[in-house]
Structure formats: C-alpha cells, structure tokens
CSV table of C-alpha atoms and ligand atoms in Angstrom, one decimal:
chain,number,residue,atom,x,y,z
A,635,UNK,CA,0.0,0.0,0.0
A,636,UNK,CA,1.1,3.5,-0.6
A,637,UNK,CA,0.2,7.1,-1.4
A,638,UNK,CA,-0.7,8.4,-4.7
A,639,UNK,CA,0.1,11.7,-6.5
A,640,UNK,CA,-2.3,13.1,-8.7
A,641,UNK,CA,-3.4,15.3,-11.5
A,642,UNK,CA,-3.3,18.4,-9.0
A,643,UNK,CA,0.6,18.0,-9.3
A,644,UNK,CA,0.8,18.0,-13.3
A,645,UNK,CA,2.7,21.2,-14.3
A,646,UNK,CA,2.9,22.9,-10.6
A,647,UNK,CA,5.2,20.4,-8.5
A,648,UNK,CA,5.6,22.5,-5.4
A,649,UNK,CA,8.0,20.2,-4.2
A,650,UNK,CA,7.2,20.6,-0.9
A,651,UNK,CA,5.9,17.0,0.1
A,652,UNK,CA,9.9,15.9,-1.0
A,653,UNK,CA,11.2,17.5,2.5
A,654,UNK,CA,8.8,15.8,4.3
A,655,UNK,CA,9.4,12.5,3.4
A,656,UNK,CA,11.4,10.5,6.0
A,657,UNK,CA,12.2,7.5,3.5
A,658,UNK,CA,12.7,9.9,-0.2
A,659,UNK,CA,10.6,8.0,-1.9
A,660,UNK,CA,9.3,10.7,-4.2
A,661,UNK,CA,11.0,10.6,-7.5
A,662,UNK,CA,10.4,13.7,-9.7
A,663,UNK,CA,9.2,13.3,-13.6
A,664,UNK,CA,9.5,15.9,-15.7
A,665,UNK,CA,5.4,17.7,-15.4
A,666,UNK,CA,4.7,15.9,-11.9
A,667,UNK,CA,6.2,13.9,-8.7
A,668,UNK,CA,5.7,10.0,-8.2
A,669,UNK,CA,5.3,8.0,-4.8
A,670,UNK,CA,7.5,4.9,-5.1
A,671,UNK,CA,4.5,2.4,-4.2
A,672,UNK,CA,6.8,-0.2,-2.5
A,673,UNK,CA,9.5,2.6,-0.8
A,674,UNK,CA,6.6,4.5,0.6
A,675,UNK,CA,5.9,3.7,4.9
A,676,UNK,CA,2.8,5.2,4.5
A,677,UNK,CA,3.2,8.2,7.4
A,678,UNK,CA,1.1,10.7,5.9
A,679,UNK,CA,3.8,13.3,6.7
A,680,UNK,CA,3.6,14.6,2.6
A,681,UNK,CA,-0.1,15.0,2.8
A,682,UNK,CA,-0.7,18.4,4.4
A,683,UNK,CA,2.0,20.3,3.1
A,684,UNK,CA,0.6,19.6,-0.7
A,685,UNK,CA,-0.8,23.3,-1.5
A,686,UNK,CA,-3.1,21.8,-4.1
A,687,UNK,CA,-4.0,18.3,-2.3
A,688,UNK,CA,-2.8,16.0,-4.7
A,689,UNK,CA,-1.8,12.9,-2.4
A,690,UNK,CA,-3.7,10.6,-1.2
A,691,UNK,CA,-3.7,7.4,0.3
A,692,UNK,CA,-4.5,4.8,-2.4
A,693,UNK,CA,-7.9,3.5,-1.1
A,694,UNK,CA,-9.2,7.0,-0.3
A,695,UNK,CA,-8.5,8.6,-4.1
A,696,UNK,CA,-11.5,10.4,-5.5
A,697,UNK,CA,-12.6,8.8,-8.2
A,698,UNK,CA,-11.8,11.4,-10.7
A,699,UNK,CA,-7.9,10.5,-9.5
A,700,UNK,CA,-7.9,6.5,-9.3
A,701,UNK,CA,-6.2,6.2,-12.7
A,702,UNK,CA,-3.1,7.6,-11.0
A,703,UNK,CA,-2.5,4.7,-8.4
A,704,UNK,CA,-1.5,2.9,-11.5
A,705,UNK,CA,0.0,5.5,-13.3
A,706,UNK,CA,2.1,6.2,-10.2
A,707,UNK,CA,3.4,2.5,-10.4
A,708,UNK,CA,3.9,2.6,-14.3
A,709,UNK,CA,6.4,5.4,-14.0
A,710,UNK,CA,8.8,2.8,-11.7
A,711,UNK,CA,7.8,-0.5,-13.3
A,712,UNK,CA,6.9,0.4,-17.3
A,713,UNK,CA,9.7,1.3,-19.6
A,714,UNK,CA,9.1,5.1,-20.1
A,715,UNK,CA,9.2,6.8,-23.4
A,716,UNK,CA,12.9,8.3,-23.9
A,717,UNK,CA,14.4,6.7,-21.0
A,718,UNK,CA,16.7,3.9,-21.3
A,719,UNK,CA,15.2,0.8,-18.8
A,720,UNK,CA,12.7,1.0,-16.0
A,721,UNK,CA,13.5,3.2,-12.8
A,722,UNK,CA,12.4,0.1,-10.6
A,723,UNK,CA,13.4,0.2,-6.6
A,724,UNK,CA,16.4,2.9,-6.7
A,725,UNK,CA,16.1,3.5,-2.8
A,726,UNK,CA,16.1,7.2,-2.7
A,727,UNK,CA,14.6,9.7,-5.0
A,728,UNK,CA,17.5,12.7,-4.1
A,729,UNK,CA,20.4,10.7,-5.4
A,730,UNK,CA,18.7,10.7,-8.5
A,731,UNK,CA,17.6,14.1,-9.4
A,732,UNK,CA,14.6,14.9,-12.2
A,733,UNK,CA,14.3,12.1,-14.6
A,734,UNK,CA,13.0,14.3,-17.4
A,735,UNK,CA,10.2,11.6,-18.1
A,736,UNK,CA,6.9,10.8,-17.0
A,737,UNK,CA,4.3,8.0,-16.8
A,738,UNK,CA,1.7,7.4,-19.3
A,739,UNK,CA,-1.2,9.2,-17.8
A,740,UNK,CA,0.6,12.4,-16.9
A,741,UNK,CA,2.7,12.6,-20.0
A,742,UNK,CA,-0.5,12.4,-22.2
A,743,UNK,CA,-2.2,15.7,-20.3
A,744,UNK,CA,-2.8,18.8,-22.0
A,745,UNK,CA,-0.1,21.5,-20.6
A,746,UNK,CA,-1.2,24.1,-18.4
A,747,UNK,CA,0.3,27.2,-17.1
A,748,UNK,CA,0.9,27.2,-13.2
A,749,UNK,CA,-1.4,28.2,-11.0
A,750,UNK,CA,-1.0,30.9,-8.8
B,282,F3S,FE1,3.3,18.0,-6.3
B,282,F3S,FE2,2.1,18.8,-4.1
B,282,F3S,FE3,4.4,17.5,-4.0
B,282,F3S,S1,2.2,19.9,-6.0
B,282,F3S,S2,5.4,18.1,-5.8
B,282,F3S,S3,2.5,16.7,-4.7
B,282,F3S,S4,3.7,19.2,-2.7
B,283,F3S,FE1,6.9,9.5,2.0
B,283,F3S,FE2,5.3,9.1,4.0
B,283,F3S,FE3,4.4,10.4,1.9
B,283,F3S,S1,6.7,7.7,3.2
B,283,F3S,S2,5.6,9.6,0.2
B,283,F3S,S3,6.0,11.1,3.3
B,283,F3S,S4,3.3,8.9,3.0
C-alpha cells in the first residue's frame, strides 16, 4: 500500500511533500512527482503540506484520480518513453535528481500554465 500523487501536481510540483518524506521515496518526472509504491511507509507526513491536495492514500483517491495509483506505479515499473530501462526500486529519490520523463497518464495531459 502507498500514497498516490495526482493530476493536482501536473505542471505545478511545489515540491514541498519531498522534504517531508522520511524515507525519499518521491522521484520527480518531468510535469509531476511520483510515490515509489513499494518505498513509501505510508506516514502521511507529505499530505498536508501539498498546497493543491494531490496525495492521497491509495484507497481513499476520488474517483476522478484512481487512474493515477496505476500511473504512479507505471512510472517505476513500465519502460518510459525516452528513457533507457525502467527506474524500478532505486532507494532514494535525491540521489537521482529529475528524470526528465513521465508515466503514461501524466505525459499524455494537456499542458497548463501554473497556478498561482
Ligand atoms: Fe506536487 Fe504537491 Fe508535492 S504539487 S510536488 S504533490 S507538494
Ligand atoms: Fe513519503 Fe510518507 Fe508520503 S513515506 S511519500 S511522506 S506517506
């Protein structure tokens, strides 16, 4: 079980849940952020600070955001368009850096400006 990011993240990606993770399992795409679903302890700790409420634990997603418990696991277990191999179970996001890529769902969004 884990926590999900969703849509609210696409194209804003405060970045602000990273800090607060304890375990830095959120890996950063190039439009949004993604929860490793097997690194994630499930604390809750990301979940306030989101300024648009885009996490949430994966049995209490509105329905509008379900698609992105999977979509969240496809950018660590799918090969990604334009990057080499799967990300899999790297253990830490910050070692990493931005991957430049992101899972299906997100990659296929229309762009939009930030909000303010
Ligand atoms: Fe995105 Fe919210 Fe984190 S906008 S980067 S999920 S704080
Ligand atoms: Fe990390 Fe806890 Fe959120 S492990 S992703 S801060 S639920």
């Amino acid at each position: 079980m884990a926590y999900v990011i969703g849509e609210p993240c696409v194209d804003v990606m405060d970045r602000g849940c990273v800090q607060e993770c304890p375990v830095d399992c959120i890996y950063e795409g190039a439009r949004a952020l993604y929860i490793h679903p097997d690194e994630c302890v499930d604390c809750g700790a990301c979940v306030p600070v989101c300024p648009v409420e885009a996490i949430y634990y994966e049995d209490d997603l509105p329905a509008e955001l379900e698609a992105y418990r999977e979509d969240n696991a496809a950018f660590f277990f799918q090969p990604l368009p334009a990057h080499e191999d799967r990300i899999g179970s790297p253990g830490g996001a910050t070692k990493l850096g931005p991957l430049g890529v992101d899972a299906p769902l997100v990659a296929g969004l229309p762009k939009r400006s930030i909000r303010s």
